[in-house]
Amino acid sequence: MELKRVVITGIGAITPLGNTVEKYWDSLAKGVSGAALITRFNTEKYKTKFACEVKGFNALDHFERKEARKMDPNTHYGMVAGKQAIDDSGLDLEILDKSKVGVIWGSGIGGFSTFQNEVVNFTKGGDTPRFNPFFVPKMITDITPGLLSIKYGFMGPNFATVSACASSNNAITDAYTYIQTRKANAILAGGSEAGIIESGIGGFNAMRALSERNDSPETASRPYDKDRDGFVLGEGSGAIILEELKHAKARGAKIYAEILGSGMSADAHHITLPHPEGAGIELVMKNALNDANLTPNKIDYLNTHGTSTLMGDVGEVKAAQRVLGDHVYNINISSTKSMTGHLLGAAGAIEFIACLMAIQKGIIPPTINHFTDDPAIDSRLNLTFNKAQEKEVNIAMSNAFGFGGHNTSIIIGKYSE
């Protein structure tokens, strides 16, 4: 069976750097940090007192009060980013064959704050099991794609992917594969997360995963820096319309880029720690290149998972060196998590959009907050420190990895007939 070509025709984003794709990209290109002291709750007793919160977002600007109360913030972000992507795509919902349009959505945790709040309220009430009737549907991870499907009448493939911080990359990969194999004409894919709550910060602090640089939040996320001390928690959503090429061309759609290939692998090593030499990462990047039928020297830009953790950053660049060989010194590499923080299950989606915009604009977003070289990282690598660089980008690779050893890599190319 001949595989169909898959292109990107719409994008949307709610991020710590801005609540539209345009604002998000402008901040990325300028090297702006989204980190600041947490405003959601009293952090006095917490080791980490800052995060990359979404700013200026009010659910009541987008939903009726009654409707908003039935959704977790994770779903608020996803619904709004999803609408942006649909609007941007120009899909005519009146004539669209909705039986061939799906929604595949990633989230590492889903309705985190809903679960926390309901359990806290229950314990305050003693032993009487009084719960909000929307507790379960607000909490479950698959409710965001379900609600998007209901809102727009999309009756194609509809489900959630859960692979921790690889979740939305997995969602995009599944959507790509389903369109390739004729199971859908178009799919809204992406991810959302809203974990900046007491149990989110407290839980990651207990793992010693978060930065504790409370005296300088804006410089706390520092991938590849010798003095990095953990990731900065972020939140938000990224949404992408994937479409079969002929379907897109038939309606005269604008095309941002084309997905050329994707890869998946497992570390098979540890529940939270990456393989020290990046064995699973090496495999997933090779799998993506093989799927795209590309040689390593075709890659122009690598958007790394790059969380600002001691082991993760080193393992990923070592794997990239093995996969790309000497060509690795010719490309730009950057971690946009230095600006956005780590959006967990939504990270892959907004970083996919960063790669799209790098291709569109010919600009590599930087890795900000670099102060001291890490002797464990090859100084010959162009990690695009501190300032964006102009460069023609024809092909970009975006990596996303998750607790449990889940690895994903997607290759995106400039669209050409």
Tab-separated table of C-alpha atoms in Angstrom, residues 97-407:
chain	number	residue	atom	x	y	z
A	97	ASP	CA	-16.335	14.942	5.823
A	98	LYS	CA	-16.109	14.719	9.605
A	99	SER	CA	-16.216	10.935	9.571
A	100	LYS	CA	-12.624	11.112	8.291
A	101	VAL	CA	-11.347	13.702	10.777
A	102	GLY	CA	-10.025	12.634	14.186
A	103	VAL	CA	-8.534	13.965	17.408
A	104	ILE	CA	-5.505	12.349	19.062
A	105	TRP	CA	-4.287	14.092	22.192
A	106	GLY	CA	-1.436	13.644	24.645
A	107	SER	CA	-1.186	14.427	28.337
A	108	GLY	CA	1.120	12.956	30.918
A	109	ILE	CA	-1.232	13.442	33.869
A	110	GLY	CA	-4.557	14.849	32.636
A	111	GLY	CA	-6.819	16.436	35.259
A	112	PHE	CA	-4.170	16.759	37.939
A	113	SER	CA	-5.698	19.688	39.841
A	114	THR	CA	-9.171	18.142	39.667
A	115	PHE	CA	-7.898	14.965	41.321
A	116	GLN	CA	-5.997	16.922	43.986
A	117	ASN	CA	-8.892	19.211	44.833
A	118	GLU	CA	-11.499	16.459	45.024
A	119	VAL	CA	-9.379	14.312	47.315
A	120	VAL	CA	-8.556	17.288	49.563
A	121	ASN	CA	-12.234	18.220	49.774
A	122	PHE	CA	-13.149	14.632	50.603
A	123	THR	CA	-10.662	14.431	53.473
A	124	LYS	CA	-12.033	17.680	54.904
A	125	GLY	CA	-15.523	16.190	54.938
A	126	GLY	CA	-14.666	13.122	56.948
A	127	ASP	CA	-15.728	9.700	55.735
A	128	THR	CA	-18.782	10.768	53.740
A	129	PRO	CA	-18.113	10.116	50.023
A	130	ARG	CA	-19.308	13.391	48.555
A	131	PHE	CA	-17.699	14.130	45.211
A	132	ASN	CA	-18.444	16.495	42.358
A	133	PRO	CA	-20.449	14.592	39.707
A	134	PHE	CA	-17.936	15.842	37.117
A	135	PHE	CA	-14.935	14.577	39.123
A	136	VAL	CA	-14.228	11.564	36.913
A	137	PRO	CA	-14.873	13.107	33.479
A	138	LYS	CA	-12.859	16.206	34.435
A	139	MET	CA	-9.953	14.061	35.610
A	140	ILE	CA	-9.538	11.413	32.924
A	141	THR	CA	-6.781	12.040	30.415
A	142	ASP	CA	-8.863	11.225	27.347
A	143	ILE	CA	-11.566	13.818	28.026
A	144	THR	CA	-9.823	16.607	26.065
A	145	PRO	CA	-9.877	14.760	22.714
A	146	GLY	CA	-13.399	13.631	23.562
A	147	LEU	CA	-14.607	17.192	24.128
A	148	LEU	CA	-12.844	18.466	21.002
A	149	SER	CA	-14.548	15.726	19.019
A	150	ILE	CA	-17.949	16.602	20.497
A	151	LYS	CA	-17.504	20.331	19.906
A	152	TYR	CA	-16.533	20.016	16.236
A	153	GLY	CA	-18.308	16.786	15.304
A	154	PHE	CA	-15.090	14.969	14.347
A	155	MET	CA	-15.975	11.268	14.168
A	156	GLY	CA	-12.639	9.776	13.099
A	157	PRO	CA	-9.989	8.205	15.354
A	158	ASN	CA	-10.331	9.659	18.849
A	159	PHE	CA	-8.156	8.787	21.837
A	160	ALA	CA	-5.443	9.959	24.222
A	161	THR	CA	-1.789	8.991	24.350
A	162	VAL	CA	-0.080	8.772	27.743
A	163	SER	CA	3.693	8.350	27.755
A	164	ALA	CA	4.691	10.976	30.327
A	165	CYS	CA	6.677	13.762	28.662
A	166	ALA	CA	6.616	12.020	25.277
A	167	SER	CA	2.798	12.010	25.197
A	168	SER	CA	2.099	14.712	22.621
A	169	ASN	CA	4.917	13.553	20.339
A	170	ASN	CA	3.293	10.123	20.454
A	171	ALA	CA	-0.068	11.736	19.614
A	172	ILE	CA	1.431	13.482	16.576
A	173	THR	CA	3.173	10.261	15.508
A	174	ASP	CA	-0.063	8.276	15.751
A	175	ALA	CA	-1.944	10.938	13.786
A	176	TYR	CA	0.761	10.907	11.103
A	177	THR	CA	0.566	7.114	10.802
A	178	TYR	CA	-3.253	7.036	10.672
A	179	ILE	CA	-3.312	9.564	7.829
A	180	GLN	CA	-0.497	7.783	5.987
A	181	THR	CA	-2.533	4.584	6.028
A	182	ARG	CA	-5.864	6.168	4.954
A	183	LYS	CA	-7.624	5.864	8.320
A	184	ALA	CA	-8.256	9.608	8.299
A	185	ASN	CA	-8.000	12.628	6.008
A	186	ALA	CA	-7.097	15.036	8.802
A	187	ILE	CA	-6.409	14.815	12.531
A	188	LEU	CA	-6.170	17.431	15.258
A	189	ALA	CA	-3.216	16.310	17.375
A	190	GLY	CA	-1.261	17.804	20.244
A	191	GLY	CA	-1.232	17.863	23.997
A	192	SER	CA	-1.968	19.844	27.128
A	193	GLU	CA	-0.856	19.897	30.744
A	194	ALA	CA	-1.651	21.887	33.884
A	195	GLY	CA	0.495	20.609	36.727
A	196	ILE	CA	1.581	23.787	38.526
A	197	ILE	CA	-0.256	22.897	41.716
A	198	GLU	CA	0.766	21.889	45.229
A	199	SER	CA	1.028	18.175	44.489
A	200	GLY	CA	2.824	18.816	41.197
A	201	ILE	CA	5.559	20.966	42.696
A	202	GLY	CA	5.727	18.891	45.883
A	203	GLY	CA	5.864	15.602	44.019
A	204	PHE	CA	8.643	16.627	41.651
A	205	ASN	CA	10.533	18.222	44.560
A	206	ALA	CA	10.382	14.902	46.400
A	207	MET	CA	12.080	13.311	43.380
A	208	ARG	CA	14.721	16.073	43.350
A	209	ALA	CA	13.783	16.725	39.728
A	210	LEU	CA	13.083	20.479	39.917
A	211	SER	CA	15.485	23.386	40.003
A	212	GLU	CA	15.559	25.153	43.373
A	213	ARG	CA	17.131	28.376	42.079
A	214	ASN	CA	14.553	30.544	43.859
A	215	ASP	CA	16.773	33.639	43.840
A	216	SER	CA	16.756	33.739	40.018
A	217	PRO	CA	13.769	31.939	38.462
A	218	GLU	CA	14.325	33.409	35.002
A	219	THR	CA	17.777	31.755	34.773
A	220	ALA	CA	16.860	28.487	36.471
A	221	SER	CA	16.218	26.434	33.331
A	222	ARG	CA	19.719	26.144	31.918
A	223	PRO	CA	20.135	23.081	29.680
A	224	TYR	CA	23.755	22.025	29.088
A	225	ASP	CA	25.116	24.479	31.652
A	226	LYS	CA	27.568	23.029	34.173
A	227	ASP	CA	25.505	24.360	37.105
A	228	ARG	CA	22.062	23.138	35.988
A	229	ASP	CA	20.089	21.742	38.919
A	230	GLY	CA	16.862	20.369	37.463
A	231	PHE	CA	13.955	21.345	35.258
A	232	VAL	CA	11.414	24.152	35.658
A	233	LEU	CA	7.782	23.059	35.545
A	234	GLY	CA	5.680	24.584	32.770
A	235	GLU	CA	2.090	24.315	31.559
A	236	GLY	CA	-0.023	24.952	28.476
A	237	SER	CA	-0.962	23.323	25.192
A	238	GLY	CA	0.096	22.888	21.596
A	239	ALA	CA	-2.280	21.861	18.789
A	240	ILE	CA	-1.552	20.823	15.204
A	241	ILE	CA	-3.769	20.008	12.224
A	242	LEU	CA	-2.227	17.162	10.234
A	243	GLU	CA	-3.736	16.607	6.823
A	244	GLU	CA	-3.307	14.261	3.879
A	245	LEU	CA	-1.529	16.227	1.145
A	246	LYS	CA	-4.093	15.798	-1.637
A	247	HIS	CA	-6.914	16.648	0.778
A	248	ALA	CA	-5.100	19.849	1.764
A	249	LYS	CA	-4.301	20.834	-1.818
A	250	ALA	CA	-7.855	20.186	-2.997
A	251	ARG	CA	-9.168	22.870	-0.662
A	252	GLY	CA	-6.292	25.281	-1.296
A	253	ALA	CA	-4.897	25.081	2.230
A	254	LYS	CA	-1.701	26.832	3.246
A	255	ILE	CA	0.952	24.272	4.139
A	256	TYR	CA	3.463	24.948	6.912
A	257	ALA	CA	5.619	21.855	6.450
A	258	GLU	CA	5.528	18.117	5.895
A	259	ILE	CA	6.155	15.297	8.358
A	260	LEU	CA	8.867	13.133	6.820
A	261	GLY	CA	9.212	10.430	9.450
A	262	SER	CA	8.994	9.466	13.093
A	263	GLY	CA	10.544	7.035	15.524
A	264	MET	CA	9.757	5.425	18.849
A	265	SER	CA	11.822	3.393	21.298
A	266	ALA	CA	12.187	2.450	24.962
A	267	ASP	CA	15.192	2.811	27.230
A	268	ALA	CA	14.316	-0.427	29.090
A	269	HIS	CA	16.516	0.953	31.853
A	270	HIS	CA	14.895	2.847	34.782
A	271	ILE	CA	11.537	4.352	35.790
A	272	THR	CA	12.795	7.950	35.796
A	273	LEU	CA	16.498	8.096	34.910
A	274	PRO	CA	17.554	8.026	31.249
A	275	HIS	CA	20.143	5.556	30.045
A	276	PRO	CA	23.506	7.194	30.904
A	277	GLU	CA	24.838	6.772	27.358
A	278	GLY	CA	21.515	7.532	25.681
A	279	ALA	CA	21.078	4.062	24.151
A	280	GLY	CA	17.302	4.409	23.705
A	281	ILE	CA	17.712	7.939	22.382
A	282	GLU	CA	20.227	6.772	19.804
A	283	LEU	CA	17.768	4.089	18.698
A	284	VAL	CA	14.797	6.458	18.411
A	285	MET	CA	16.717	8.985	16.312
A	286	LYS	CA	17.918	6.214	14.004
A	287	ASN	CA	14.360	4.890	13.746
A	288	ALA	CA	13.103	8.350	12.746
A	289	LEU	CA	15.802	8.752	10.083
A	290	ASN	CA	15.064	5.284	8.696
A	291	ASP	CA	11.328	6.003	8.608
A	292	ALA	CA	12.001	9.234	6.702
A	293	ASN	CA	14.526	7.478	4.436
A	294	LEU	CA	17.034	10.203	5.224
A	295	THR	CA	20.755	10.208	5.827
A	296	PRO	CA	21.978	12.074	8.939
A	297	ASN	CA	23.551	14.872	6.892
A	298	LYS	CA	20.091	16.106	5.876
A	299	ILE	CA	19.225	17.387	9.366
A	300	ASP	CA	19.633	21.169	9.812
A	301	TYR	CA	18.213	21.671	13.305
A	302	LEU	CA	17.693	19.448	16.339
A	303	ASN	CA	15.237	20.593	19.008
A	304	THR	CA	16.296	18.451	21.940
A	305	HIS	CA	14.309	17.204	24.896
A	306	GLY	CA	16.946	19.120	26.901
A	307	THR	CA	15.249	19.428	30.288
A	308	SER	CA	18.175	20.907	32.262
A	309	THR	CA	18.840	17.749	34.282
A	310	LEU	CA	22.335	16.463	34.976
A	311	MET	CA	22.077	13.066	33.289
A	312	GLY	CA	19.437	13.710	30.645
A	313	ASP	CA	21.208	16.529	28.847
A	314	VAL	CA	24.498	14.633	28.556
A	315	GLY	CA	22.935	11.379	27.369
A	316	GLU	CA	20.958	13.101	24.626
A	317	VAL	CA	23.861	14.989	23.090
A	318	LYS	CA	26.052	11.882	23.214
A	319	ALA	CA	23.356	9.973	21.361
A	320	ALA	CA	23.046	12.771	18.787
A	321	GLN	CA	26.789	12.639	18.190
A	322	ARG	CA	26.696	8.908	17.548
A	323	VAL	CA	23.684	9.127	15.228
A	324	LEU	CA	24.676	12.222	13.243
A	325	GLY	CA	28.435	11.637	13.204
A	326	ASP	CA	30.628	14.561	12.183
A	327	HIS	CA	27.578	16.293	10.676
A	328	VAL	CA	26.450	17.062	14.233
A	329	TYR	CA	28.988	19.914	14.247
A	330	ASN	CA	27.319	21.515	11.212
A	331	ILE	CA	23.819	21.779	12.655
A	332	ASN	CA	22.126	23.951	15.232
A	333	ILE	CA	20.913	22.287	18.414
A	334	SER	CA	18.786	24.015	21.024
A	335	SER	CA	16.490	23.388	23.966
A	336	THR	CA	13.511	25.724	24.010
A	337	LYS	CA	12.709	24.416	27.509
A	338	SER	CA	15.261	26.972	28.652
A	339	MET	CA	12.473	29.496	27.963
A	340	THR	CA	9.188	27.606	28.293
A	341	GLY	CA	10.103	25.297	31.130
A	342	HIS	CA	9.002	21.681	30.850
A	343	LEU	CA	5.357	21.259	29.822
A	344	LEU	CA	5.466	17.509	30.519
A	345	GLY	CA	2.937	15.835	28.191
A	346	ALA	CA	2.464	19.038	26.170
A	347	ALA	CA	6.195	19.643	25.645
A	348	GLY	CA	6.461	17.726	22.377
A	349	ALA	CA	3.601	19.649	20.772
A	350	ILE	CA	4.911	23.139	21.467
A	351	GLU	CA	8.441	22.092	20.486
A	352	PHE	CA	7.083	20.627	17.243
A	353	ILE	CA	5.579	24.078	16.593
A	354	ALA	CA	8.954	25.688	17.392
A	355	CYS	CA	10.510	23.493	14.678
A	356	LEU	CA	7.766	24.462	12.194
A	357	MET	CA	8.404	28.133	12.840
A	358	ALA	CA	12.179	27.670	12.557
A	359	ILE	CA	11.568	26.212	9.084
A	360	GLN	CA	9.145	29.021	8.189
A	361	LYS	CA	11.238	31.911	9.525
A	362	GLY	CA	14.807	30.694	9.032
A	363	ILE	CA	15.581	31.366	12.689
A	364	ILE	CA	16.908	28.926	15.296
A	365	PRO	CA	15.482	29.668	18.765
A	366	PRO	CA	18.233	29.748	21.377
A	367	THR	CA	19.162	27.802	24.467
A	368	ILE	CA	19.186	30.665	26.968
A	369	ASN	CA	20.811	30.806	30.411
A	370	HIS	CA	24.190	29.415	29.440
A	371	PHE	CA	26.905	30.668	31.765
A	372	THR	CA	29.446	27.876	32.266
A	373	ASP	CA	30.514	25.110	29.902
A	374	ASP	CA	29.990	21.569	31.103
A	375	PRO	CA	33.185	19.541	30.517
A	376	ALA	CA	30.992	16.454	29.940
A	377	ILE	CA	29.487	18.112	26.824
A	378	ASP	CA	31.517	18.563	23.625
A	379	SER	CA	32.242	22.287	23.281
A	380	ARG	CA	32.353	21.972	19.467
A	381	LEU	CA	28.591	21.462	19.356
A	382	ASN	CA	26.546	24.496	18.305
A	383	LEU	CA	23.976	24.524	21.107
A	384	THR	CA	22.765	27.986	20.006
A	385	PHE	CA	23.545	29.517	23.375
A	386	ASN	CA	21.780	32.679	24.551
A	387	LYS	CA	20.878	34.218	21.188
A	388	ALA	CA	18.805	33.106	18.197
A	389	GLN	CA	20.676	32.461	14.967
A	390	GLU	CA	19.555	32.952	11.391
A	391	LYS	CA	19.803	29.800	9.319
A	392	GLU	CA	17.945	28.186	6.448
A	393	VAL	CA	16.183	25.172	7.919
A	394	ASN	CA	14.935	22.591	5.445
A	395	ILE	CA	14.676	19.658	7.826
A	396	ALA	CA	14.303	19.667	11.624
A	397	MET	CA	14.169	16.879	14.184
A	398	SER	CA	12.227	17.159	17.451
A	399	ASN	CA	12.895	14.813	20.383
A	400	ALA	CA	10.686	14.106	23.404
A	401	PHE	CA	11.268	11.533	26.140
A	402	GLY	CA	9.257	10.478	29.179
A	403	PHE	CA	9.505	8.774	32.563
A	404	GLY	CA	9.304	5.041	32.050
A	405	GLY	CA	11.875	5.236	29.259
A	406	HIS	CA	9.517	6.356	26.456
A	407	ASN	CA	11.366	7.963	23.529
